[in-house]
Short mmCIF file of C-alpha atoms and ligand atoms in Angstrom, two decimals:
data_model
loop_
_atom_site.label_atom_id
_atom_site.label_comp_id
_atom_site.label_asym_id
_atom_site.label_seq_id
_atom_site.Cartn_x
_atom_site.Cartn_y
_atom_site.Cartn_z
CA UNK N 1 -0.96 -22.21 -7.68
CA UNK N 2 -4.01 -19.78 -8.68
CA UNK N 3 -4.09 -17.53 -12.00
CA UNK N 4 -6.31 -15.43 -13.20
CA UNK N 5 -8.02 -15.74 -17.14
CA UNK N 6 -9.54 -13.15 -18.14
CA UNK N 7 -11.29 -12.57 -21.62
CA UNK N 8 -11.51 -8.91 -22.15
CA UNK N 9 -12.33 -6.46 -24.70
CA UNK N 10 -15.66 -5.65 -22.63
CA UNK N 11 -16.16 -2.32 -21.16
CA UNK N 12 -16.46 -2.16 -17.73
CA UNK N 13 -20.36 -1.00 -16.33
CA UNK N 14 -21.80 -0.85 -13.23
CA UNK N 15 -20.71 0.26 -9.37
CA UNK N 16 -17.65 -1.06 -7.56
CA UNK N 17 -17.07 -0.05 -3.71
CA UNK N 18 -13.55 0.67 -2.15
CA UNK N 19 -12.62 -1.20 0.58
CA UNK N 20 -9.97 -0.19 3.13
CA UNK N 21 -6.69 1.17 2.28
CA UNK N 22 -3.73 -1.45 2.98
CA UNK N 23 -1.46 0.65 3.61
CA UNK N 24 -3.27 2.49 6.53
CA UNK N 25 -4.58 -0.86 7.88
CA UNK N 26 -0.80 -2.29 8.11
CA UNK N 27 -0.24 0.47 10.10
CA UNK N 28 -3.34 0.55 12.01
CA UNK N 29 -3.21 -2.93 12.98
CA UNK N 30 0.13 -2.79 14.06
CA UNK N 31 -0.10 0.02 16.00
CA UNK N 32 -2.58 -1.49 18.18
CA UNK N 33 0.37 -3.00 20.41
CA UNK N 34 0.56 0.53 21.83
CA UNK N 35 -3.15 0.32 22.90
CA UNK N 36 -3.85 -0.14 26.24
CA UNK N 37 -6.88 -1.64 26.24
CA UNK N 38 -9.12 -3.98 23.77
CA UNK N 39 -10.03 -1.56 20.20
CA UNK N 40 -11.71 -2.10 17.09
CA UNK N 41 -11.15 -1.48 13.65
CA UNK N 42 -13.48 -1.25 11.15
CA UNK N 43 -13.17 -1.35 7.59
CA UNK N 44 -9.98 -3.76 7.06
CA UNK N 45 -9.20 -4.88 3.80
CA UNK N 46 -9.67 -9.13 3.16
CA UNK N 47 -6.22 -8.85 1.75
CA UNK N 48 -3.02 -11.13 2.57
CA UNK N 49 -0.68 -8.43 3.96
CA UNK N 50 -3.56 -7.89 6.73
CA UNK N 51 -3.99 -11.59 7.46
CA UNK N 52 -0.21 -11.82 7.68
CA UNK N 53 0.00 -9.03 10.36
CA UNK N 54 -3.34 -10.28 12.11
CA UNK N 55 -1.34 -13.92 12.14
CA UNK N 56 1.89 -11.80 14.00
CA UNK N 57 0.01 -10.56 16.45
CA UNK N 58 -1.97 -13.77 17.11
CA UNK N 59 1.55 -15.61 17.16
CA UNK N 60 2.83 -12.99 19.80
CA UNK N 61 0.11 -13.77 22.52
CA UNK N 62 -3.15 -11.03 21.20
CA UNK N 63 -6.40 -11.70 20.93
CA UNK N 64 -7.94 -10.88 17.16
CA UNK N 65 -11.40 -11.61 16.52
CA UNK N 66 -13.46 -11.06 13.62
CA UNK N 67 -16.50 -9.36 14.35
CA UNK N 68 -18.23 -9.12 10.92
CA UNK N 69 -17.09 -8.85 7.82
CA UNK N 70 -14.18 -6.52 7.60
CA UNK N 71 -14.66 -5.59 11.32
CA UNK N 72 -11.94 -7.10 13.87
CA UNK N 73 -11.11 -6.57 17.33
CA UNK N 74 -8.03 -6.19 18.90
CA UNK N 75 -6.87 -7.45 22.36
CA UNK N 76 -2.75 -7.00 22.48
CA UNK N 77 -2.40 -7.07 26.48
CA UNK N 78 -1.42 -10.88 26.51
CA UNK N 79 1.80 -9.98 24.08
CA UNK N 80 4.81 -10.33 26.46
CA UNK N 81 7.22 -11.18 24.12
CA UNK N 82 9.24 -7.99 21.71
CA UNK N 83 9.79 -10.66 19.15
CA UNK N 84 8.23 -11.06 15.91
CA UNK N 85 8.49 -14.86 14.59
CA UNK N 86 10.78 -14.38 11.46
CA UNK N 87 9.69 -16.18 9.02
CA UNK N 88 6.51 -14.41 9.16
CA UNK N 89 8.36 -10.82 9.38
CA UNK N 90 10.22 -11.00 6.44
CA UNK N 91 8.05 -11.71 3.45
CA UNK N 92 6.12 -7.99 3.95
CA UNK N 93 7.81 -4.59 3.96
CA UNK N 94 5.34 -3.51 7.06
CA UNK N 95 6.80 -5.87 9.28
CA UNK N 96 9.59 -3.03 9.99
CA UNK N 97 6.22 -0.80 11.69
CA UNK N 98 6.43 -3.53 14.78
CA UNK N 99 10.13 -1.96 15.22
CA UNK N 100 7.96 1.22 15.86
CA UNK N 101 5.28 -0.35 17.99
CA UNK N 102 7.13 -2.94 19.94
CA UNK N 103 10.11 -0.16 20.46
CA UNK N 104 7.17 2.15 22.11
CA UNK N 105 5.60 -0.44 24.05
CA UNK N 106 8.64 -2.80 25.63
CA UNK N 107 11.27 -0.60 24.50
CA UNK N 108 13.06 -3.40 22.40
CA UNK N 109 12.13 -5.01 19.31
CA UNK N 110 13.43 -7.98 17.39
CA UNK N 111 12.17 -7.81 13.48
CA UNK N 112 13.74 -9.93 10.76
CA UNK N 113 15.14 -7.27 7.98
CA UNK N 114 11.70 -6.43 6.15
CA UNK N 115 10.76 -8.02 2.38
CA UNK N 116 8.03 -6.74 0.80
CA UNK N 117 7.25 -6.33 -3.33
CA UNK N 118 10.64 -6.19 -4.99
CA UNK N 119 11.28 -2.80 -6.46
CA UNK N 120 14.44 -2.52 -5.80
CA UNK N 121 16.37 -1.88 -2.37
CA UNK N 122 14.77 -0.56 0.53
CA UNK N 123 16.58 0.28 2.76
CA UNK N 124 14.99 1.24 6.74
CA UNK N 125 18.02 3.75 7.48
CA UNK N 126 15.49 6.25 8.00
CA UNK N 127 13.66 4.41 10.46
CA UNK N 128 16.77 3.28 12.30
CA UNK N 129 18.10 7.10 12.01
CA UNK N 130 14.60 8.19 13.89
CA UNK N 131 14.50 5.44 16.44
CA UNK N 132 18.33 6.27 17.59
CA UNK N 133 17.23 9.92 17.86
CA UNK N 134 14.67 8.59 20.45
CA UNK N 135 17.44 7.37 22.22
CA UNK N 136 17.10 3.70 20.77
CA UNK N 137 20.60 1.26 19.86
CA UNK N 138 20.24 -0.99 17.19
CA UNK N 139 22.05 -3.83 15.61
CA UNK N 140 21.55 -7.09 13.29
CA UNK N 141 21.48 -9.88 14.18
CA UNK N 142 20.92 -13.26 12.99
CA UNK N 143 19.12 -11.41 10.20
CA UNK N 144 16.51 -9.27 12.20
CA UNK N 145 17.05 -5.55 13.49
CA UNK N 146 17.32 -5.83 17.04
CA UNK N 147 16.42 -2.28 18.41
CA UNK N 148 16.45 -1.63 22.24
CA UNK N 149 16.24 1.61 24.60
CA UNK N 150 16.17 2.34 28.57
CA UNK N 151 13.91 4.86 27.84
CA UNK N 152 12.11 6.50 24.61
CA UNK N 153 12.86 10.66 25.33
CA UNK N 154 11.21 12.65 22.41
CA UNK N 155 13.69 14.69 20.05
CA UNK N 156 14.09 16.43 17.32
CA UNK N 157 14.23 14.17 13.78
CA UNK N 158 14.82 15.15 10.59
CA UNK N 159 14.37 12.65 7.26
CA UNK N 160 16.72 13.04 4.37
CA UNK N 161 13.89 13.02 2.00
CA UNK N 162 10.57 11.88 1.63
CA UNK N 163 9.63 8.18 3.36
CA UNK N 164 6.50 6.93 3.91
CA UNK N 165 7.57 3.96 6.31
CA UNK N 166 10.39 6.32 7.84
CA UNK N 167 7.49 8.84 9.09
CA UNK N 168 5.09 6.05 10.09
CA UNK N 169 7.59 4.60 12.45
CA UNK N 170 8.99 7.69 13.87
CA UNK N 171 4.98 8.29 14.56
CA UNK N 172 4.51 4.85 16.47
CA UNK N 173 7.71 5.30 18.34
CA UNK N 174 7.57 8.37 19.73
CA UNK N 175 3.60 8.27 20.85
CA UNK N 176 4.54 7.07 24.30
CA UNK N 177 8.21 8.87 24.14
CA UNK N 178 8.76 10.89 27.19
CA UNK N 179 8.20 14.65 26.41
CA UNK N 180 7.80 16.03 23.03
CA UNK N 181 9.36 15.06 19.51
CA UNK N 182 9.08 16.84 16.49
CA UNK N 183 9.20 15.07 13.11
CA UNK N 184 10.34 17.42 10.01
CA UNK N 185 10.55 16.42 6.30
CA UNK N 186 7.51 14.08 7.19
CA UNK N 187 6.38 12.38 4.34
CA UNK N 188 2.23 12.98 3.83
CA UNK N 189 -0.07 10.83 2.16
CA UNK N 190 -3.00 9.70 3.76
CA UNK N 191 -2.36 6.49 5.45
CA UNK N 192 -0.18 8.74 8.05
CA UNK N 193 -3.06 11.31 8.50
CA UNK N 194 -5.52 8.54 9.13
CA UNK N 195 -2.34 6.35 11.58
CA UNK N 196 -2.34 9.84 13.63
CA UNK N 197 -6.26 10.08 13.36
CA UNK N 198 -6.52 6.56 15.17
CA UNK N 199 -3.27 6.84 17.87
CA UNK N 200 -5.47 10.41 18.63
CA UNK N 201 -8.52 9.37 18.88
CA UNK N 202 -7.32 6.45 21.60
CA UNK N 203 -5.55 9.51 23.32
CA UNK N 204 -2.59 10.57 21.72
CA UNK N 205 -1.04 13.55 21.24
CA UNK N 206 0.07 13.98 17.65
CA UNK N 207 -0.35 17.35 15.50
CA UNK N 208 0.26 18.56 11.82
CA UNK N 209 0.18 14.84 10.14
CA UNK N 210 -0.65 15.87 6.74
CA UNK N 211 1.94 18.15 6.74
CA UNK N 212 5.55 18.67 6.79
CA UNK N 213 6.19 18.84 10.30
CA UNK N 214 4.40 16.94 12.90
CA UNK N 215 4.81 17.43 16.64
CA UNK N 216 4.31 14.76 19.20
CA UNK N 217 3.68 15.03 22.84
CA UNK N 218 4.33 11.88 24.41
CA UNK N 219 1.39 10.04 26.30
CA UNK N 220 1.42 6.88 28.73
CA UNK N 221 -1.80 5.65 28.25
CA UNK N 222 -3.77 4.58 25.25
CA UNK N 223 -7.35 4.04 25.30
CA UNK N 224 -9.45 1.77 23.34
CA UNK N 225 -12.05 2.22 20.81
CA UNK N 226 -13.56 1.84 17.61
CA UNK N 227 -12.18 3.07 14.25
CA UNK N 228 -12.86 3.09 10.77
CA UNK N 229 -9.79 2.70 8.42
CA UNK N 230 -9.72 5.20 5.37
CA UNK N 231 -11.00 4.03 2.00
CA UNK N 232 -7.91 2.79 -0.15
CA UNK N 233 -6.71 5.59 -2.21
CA UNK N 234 -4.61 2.99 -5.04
CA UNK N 235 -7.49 0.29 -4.80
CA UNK N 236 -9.53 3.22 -6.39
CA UNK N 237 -7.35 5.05 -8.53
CA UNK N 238 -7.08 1.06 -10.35
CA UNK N 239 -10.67 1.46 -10.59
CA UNK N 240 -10.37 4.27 -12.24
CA UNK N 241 -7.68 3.43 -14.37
CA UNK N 242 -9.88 -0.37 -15.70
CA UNK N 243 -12.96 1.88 -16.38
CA UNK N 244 -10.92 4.22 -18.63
CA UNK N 245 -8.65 1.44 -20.07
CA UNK N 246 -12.30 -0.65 -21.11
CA UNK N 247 -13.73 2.19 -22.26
CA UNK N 248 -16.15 1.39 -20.06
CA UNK N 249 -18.52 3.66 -17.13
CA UNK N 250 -18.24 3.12 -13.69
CA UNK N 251 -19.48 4.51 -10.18
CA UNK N 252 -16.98 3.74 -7.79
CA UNK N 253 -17.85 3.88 -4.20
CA UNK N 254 -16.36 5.00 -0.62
CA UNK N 255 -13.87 7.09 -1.81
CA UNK N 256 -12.30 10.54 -0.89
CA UNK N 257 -12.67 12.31 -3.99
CA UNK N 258 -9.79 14.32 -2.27
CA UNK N 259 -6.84 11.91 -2.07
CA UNK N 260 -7.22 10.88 -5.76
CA UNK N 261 -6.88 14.72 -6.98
CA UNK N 262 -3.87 14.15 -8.96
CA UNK N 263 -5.15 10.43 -10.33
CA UNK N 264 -8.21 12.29 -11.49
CA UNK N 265 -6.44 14.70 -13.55
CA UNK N 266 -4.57 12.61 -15.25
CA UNK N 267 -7.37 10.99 -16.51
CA UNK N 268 -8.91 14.23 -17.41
CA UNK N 269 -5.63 15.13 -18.93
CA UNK N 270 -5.77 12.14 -21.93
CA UNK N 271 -9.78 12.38 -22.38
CA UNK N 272 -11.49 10.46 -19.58
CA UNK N 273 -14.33 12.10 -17.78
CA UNK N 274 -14.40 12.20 -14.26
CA UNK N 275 -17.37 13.54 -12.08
CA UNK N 276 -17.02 13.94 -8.45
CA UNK N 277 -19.56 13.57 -5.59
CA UNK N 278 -18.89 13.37 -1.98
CA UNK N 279 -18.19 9.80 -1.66
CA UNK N 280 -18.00 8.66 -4.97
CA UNK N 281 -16.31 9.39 -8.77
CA UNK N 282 -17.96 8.35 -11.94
CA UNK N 283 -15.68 7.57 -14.69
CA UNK N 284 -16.57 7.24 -18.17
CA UNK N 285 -14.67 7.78 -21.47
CA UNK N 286 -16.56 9.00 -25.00
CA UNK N 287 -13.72 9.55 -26.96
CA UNK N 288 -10.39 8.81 -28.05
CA UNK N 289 -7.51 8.84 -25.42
CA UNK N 290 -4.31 10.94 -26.03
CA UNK N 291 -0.96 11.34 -24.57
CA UNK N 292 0.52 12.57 -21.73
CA UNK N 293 3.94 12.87 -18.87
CA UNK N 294 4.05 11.38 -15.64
CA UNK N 295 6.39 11.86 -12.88
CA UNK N 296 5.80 10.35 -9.94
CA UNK N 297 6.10 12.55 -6.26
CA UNK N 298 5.36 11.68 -3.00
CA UNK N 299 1.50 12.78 -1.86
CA UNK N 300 0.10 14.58 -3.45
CA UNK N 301 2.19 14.50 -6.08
CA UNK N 302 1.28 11.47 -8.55
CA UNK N 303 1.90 8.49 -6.53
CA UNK N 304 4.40 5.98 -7.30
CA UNK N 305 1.70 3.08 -7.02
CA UNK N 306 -0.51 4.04 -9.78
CA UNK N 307 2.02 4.26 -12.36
CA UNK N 308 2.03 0.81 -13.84
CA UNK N 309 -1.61 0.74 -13.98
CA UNK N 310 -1.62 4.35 -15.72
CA UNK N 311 1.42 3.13 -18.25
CA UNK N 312 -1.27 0.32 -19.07
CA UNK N 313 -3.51 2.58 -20.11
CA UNK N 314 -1.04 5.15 -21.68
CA UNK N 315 -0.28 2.11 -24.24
CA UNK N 316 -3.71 2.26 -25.45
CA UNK N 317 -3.58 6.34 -26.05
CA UNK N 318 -2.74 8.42 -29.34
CA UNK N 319 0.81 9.64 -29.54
CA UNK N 320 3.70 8.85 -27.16
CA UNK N 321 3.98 9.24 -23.31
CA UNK N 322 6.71 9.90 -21.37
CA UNK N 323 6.62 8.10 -17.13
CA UNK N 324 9.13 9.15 -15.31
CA UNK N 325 9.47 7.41 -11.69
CA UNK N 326 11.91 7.82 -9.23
CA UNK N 327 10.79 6.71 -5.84
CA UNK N 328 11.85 3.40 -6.31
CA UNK N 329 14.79 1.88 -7.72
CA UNK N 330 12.80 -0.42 -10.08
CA UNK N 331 9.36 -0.20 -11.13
CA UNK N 332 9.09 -1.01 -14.56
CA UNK N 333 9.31 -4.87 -14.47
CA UNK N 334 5.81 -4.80 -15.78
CA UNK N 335 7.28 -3.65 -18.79
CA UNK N 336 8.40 -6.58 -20.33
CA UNK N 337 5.02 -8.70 -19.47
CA UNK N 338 3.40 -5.77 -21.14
CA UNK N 339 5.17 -6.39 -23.98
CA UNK N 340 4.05 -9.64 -24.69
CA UNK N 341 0.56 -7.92 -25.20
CA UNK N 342 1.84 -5.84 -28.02
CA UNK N 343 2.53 -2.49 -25.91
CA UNK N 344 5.50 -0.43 -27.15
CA UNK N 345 7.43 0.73 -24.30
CA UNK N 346 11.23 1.31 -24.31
CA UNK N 347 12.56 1.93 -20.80
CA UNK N 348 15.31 3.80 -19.80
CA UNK N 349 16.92 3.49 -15.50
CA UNK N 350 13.53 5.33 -14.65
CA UNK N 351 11.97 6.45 -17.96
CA UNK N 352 9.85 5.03 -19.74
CA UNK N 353 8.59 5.99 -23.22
CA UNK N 354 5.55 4.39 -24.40
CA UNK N 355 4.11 4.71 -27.92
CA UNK N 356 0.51 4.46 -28.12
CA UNK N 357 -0.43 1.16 -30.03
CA UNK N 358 -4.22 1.91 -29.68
CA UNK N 359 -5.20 -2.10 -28.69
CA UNK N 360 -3.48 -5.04 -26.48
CA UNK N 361 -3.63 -8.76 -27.44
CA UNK N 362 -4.28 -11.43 -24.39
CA UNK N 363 -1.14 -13.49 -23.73
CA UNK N 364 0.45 -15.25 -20.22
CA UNK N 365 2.00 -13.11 -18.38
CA UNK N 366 3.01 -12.92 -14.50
CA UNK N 367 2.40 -10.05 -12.18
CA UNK N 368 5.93 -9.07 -11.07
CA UNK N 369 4.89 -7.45 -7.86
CA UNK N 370 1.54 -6.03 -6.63
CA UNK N 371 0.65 -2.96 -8.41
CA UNK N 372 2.56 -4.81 -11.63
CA UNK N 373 -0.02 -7.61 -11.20
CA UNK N 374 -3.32 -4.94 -10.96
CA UNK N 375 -1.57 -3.44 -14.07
CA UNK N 376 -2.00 -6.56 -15.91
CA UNK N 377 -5.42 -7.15 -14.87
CA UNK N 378 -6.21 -3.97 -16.55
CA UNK N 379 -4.42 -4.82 -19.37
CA UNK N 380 -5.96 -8.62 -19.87
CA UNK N 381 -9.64 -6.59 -19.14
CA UNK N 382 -8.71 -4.33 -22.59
CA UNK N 383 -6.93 -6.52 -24.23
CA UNK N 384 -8.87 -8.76 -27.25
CA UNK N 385 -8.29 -12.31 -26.48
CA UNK N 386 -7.36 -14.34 -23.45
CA UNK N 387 -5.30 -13.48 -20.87
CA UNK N 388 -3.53 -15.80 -18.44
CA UNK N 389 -1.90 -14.05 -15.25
CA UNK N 390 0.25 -16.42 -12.64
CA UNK N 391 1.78 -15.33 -9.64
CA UNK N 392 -1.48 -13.91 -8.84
CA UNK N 393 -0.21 -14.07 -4.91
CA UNK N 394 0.89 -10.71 -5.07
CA UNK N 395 -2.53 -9.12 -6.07
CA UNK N 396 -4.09 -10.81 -3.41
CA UNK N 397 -1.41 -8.96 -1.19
CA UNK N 398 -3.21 -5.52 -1.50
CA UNK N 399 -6.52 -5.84 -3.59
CA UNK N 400 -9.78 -7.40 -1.56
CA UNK N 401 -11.65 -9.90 -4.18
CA UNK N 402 -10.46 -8.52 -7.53
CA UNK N 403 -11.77 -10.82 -9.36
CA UNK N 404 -15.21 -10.45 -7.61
CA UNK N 405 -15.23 -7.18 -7.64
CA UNK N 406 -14.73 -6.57 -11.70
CA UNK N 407 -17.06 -9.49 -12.50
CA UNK N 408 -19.66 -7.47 -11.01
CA UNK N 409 -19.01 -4.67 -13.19
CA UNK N 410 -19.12 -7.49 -16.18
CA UNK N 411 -15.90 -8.36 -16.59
CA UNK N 412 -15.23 -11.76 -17.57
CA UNK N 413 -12.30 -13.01 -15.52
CA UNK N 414 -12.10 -16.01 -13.20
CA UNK N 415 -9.56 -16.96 -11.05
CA UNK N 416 -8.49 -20.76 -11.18
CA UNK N 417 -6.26 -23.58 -9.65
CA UNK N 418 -3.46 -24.99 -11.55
CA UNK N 419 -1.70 -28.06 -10.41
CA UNK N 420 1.87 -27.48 -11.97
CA UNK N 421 4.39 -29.12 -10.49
CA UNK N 422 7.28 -26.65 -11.93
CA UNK N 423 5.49 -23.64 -10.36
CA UNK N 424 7.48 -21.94 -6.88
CA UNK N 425 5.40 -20.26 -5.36
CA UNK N 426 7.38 -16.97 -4.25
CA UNK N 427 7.70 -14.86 -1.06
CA UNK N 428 6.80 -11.16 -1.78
N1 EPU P 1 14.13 4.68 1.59
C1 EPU P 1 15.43 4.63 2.05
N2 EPU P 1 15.63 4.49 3.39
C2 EPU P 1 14.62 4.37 4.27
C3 EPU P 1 13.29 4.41 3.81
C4 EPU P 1 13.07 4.57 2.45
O1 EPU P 1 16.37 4.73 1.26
O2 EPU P 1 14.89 4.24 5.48
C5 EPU P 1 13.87 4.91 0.16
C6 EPU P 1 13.12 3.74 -0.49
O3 EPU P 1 14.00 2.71 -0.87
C7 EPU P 1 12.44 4.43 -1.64
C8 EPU P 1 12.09 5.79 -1.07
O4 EPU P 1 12.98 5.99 0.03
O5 EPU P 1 13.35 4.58 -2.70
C9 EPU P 1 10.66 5.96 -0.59
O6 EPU P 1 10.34 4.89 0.31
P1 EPU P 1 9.19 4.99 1.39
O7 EPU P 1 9.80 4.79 2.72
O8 EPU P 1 8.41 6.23 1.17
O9 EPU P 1 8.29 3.75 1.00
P2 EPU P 1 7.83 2.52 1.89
O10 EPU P 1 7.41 2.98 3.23
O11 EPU P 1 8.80 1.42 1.77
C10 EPU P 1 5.33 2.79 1.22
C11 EPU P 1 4.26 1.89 0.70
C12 EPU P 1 4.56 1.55 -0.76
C13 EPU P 1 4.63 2.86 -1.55
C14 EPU P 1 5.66 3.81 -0.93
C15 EPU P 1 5.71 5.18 -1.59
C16 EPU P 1 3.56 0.66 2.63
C17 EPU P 1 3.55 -0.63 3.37
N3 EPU P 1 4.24 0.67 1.48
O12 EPU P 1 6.55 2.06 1.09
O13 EPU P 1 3.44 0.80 -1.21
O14 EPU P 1 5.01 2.59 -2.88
O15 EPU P 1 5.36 4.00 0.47
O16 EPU P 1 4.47 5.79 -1.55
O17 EPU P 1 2.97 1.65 3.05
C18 EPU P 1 2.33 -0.70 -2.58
O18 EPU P 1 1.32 -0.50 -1.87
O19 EPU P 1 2.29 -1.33 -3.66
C19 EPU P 1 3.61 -0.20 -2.13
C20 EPU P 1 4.77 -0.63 -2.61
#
């Protein structure tokens, strides 16, 4: 078992570059079962969810090589088989997108029912809803979604509300769909712009990601080439969040000022300065930090996996903040961890109400899922004292060297190996 100790109570200095967004790249990656021929994609995260789908598609008969550092090519012709190996579907939440993929390519898929962080259920009724519009069956079995079609004909589908995973796999599904399907109530952060980016540039025919209603015309072949995955929206909003939190000043690298619009004025909102360039925000704080209210939305509202870092940093602001969050079920375990570093945070189904307490003491604590765990970090980095974090695992599931990373903008955090022989290590 690893954990990470950090002493903190230092401010954070120095530059920090983004690397590739994970949840484009789990896309990405498994969308290249639709491709035709060999592609490449460039900037991939060094993160555990990408190794885990680089490991499916090795275990199904592709070719993956590393080319360079964060540079791997993809060779998916020698995949025969629409089965993903279970055991290896069911501890990640993308898993479901090789329904999409494997659907558009074989017209049949077998995925074990999809894991993934806990936050509560998640249910793929969306997905299942836009994959029978497609003309698609589907049933469980054995525990995995067993989805199967003569043919994929393009239609009209319509998602009850707002769904990230829903949208990507209506996208990968209906890329090779005979004729045209239109997708409405489309969900639209940036991870789907940059999915319909790469199916286009190999050849599709996809228009309006981005916005509410995207139109597909369905294409038979898919050519390959080389593609650079978008820089990871979350990985720098945390960034952005440690530099305020540490009172510290930090240039932080390969970004899209754009996509972190509402991130950035939040921070503005309770005091921290923000300055923009083209590829790059510097954030620095000179005073104190005051309140504010969150509510979460879907892009580009305030998104949902920022909030536990921003709570963290809302404990350590004058006056008391209200987060409201409502995408998922569940996304205040952090809370009680938080606790045991002094915050004061009552919590309410989705509400939270935190009181600013104006400094954190180190203490153990676990990260609960990922963006819990990158909360935590932040905390242990402002807190005075030591800070002990297990369960580390799920960090490692969507941040690329973390610990690297901040001690190279001085933080003093190390990750070690603990030998206990009480410790399970879970499945996210
Ligand atoms: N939902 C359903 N039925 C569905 C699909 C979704 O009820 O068929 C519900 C979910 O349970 C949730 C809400 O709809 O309450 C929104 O879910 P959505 O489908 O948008 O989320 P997701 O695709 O499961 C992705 C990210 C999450 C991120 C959310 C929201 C990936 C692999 N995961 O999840 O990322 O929080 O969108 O933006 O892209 C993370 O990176 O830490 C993470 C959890």
């Amino acid at each position: 078992m690893e954990k990470f100790v950090i002493h903190g109570g230092k401010p954070l200095k120095g530059e920090v570059t983004i690397s590739g967004a994970k949840n484009a790249a789990v896309a990405i990656v498994a969308a290249t079962i639709l491709c035709d021929e060999p592609c490449v994609l460039e900037n991939v995260p060094e993160i555990s969810d990408i190794t885990m789908c680089m490991k499916i598609l090795k275990a199904m008969g592709a070719d993956v090589q590393l080319v360079r550092k964060n540079v791997v090519r993809f060779d998916t012709r020698g995949i025969t088989s629409p089965h993903v190996p279970y055991e290896m579907a069911r501890v990640m939440r993308a898993s479901s997108y090789f329904l999409g993929t494997l659907l558009g390519r074989f017209h049949e898929a077998y995925v074990a029912m999809p894991g993934g962080c806990y936050l509560g259920d998640r249910p793929i009724d969306q997905h299942l809803k836009a994959f029978r519009n497609l003309g698609a069956t589907d049933e469980l079995e054995n525990g995995e979604v067993h989805c199967k079609a003569d043919q994929l004909i393009g239609s009209q589908i319509y998602f009850d509300f707002n769904t990230v995973g829903g949208t990507i796999n209506a996208i990968l599904a209906a890329v090779k769909a005979k004729g045209r399907t239109i997708i409405e109530n489309c969900a639209k952060e940036p991870h789907i712009v940059d999915l319909a980016n790469f199916l286009n540039s190999m050849g599709a025919d996809i228009r309006g990601a981005g916005t509410d209603v995207i139109k597909i015309k369905g294409v038979d072949y898919l050519k390959g080439i080389t593609y650079p995955i978008i820089p990871d929206q979350i990985e720098a909003g945390t960034y952005m969040v440690a530099a305020a939190a540490t009172k510290g000043d930090v240039l932080i690298n390969n970004v899209i000022p754009k996509h972190l619009e509402s991130i950035t004025a939040k921070l503005r909102k309770v005091g921290v300065t923000v300055e923009e360039n083209d590829e790059s925000v510097r954030v620095h704080v000179d005073g104190a930090l005051t309140k504010t209210s969150i509510k979460t939305m879907p892009h580009p509202g305030f998104p949902t996996d920022m909030q536990p870092q921003f709570s963290t940093l809302l404990t350590l602001a004058e006056g008391t903040s209200i987060v409201t969050d409502e995408i998922f079920d569940n996304r205040f375990r952090y809370v009680a961890e938080l606790r045991r570093m002094g915050a004061d945070i009552s919590v309410d189904g989705k509400v939270a109400i935190i009181q600013g307490v104006g400094k954190l003491n180190g203490a153990p604590v676990a990260a609960t899922d990922l963006r819990a765990g990158a909360a935590m970090v932040i905390a242990g980095l402002a807190a005075e004292g030591t800070t002990e974090i297990t369960d580390i695992h799920y960090i490692q599931r969507g941040y690329e060297c973390i610990e690297k990373k901040l001690q190279g903008l001085g933080a003093d955090i190390k990750k070690v190996i603990v030998n206990d022989p009480q410790s399970v290590k879970m499945s996210g």
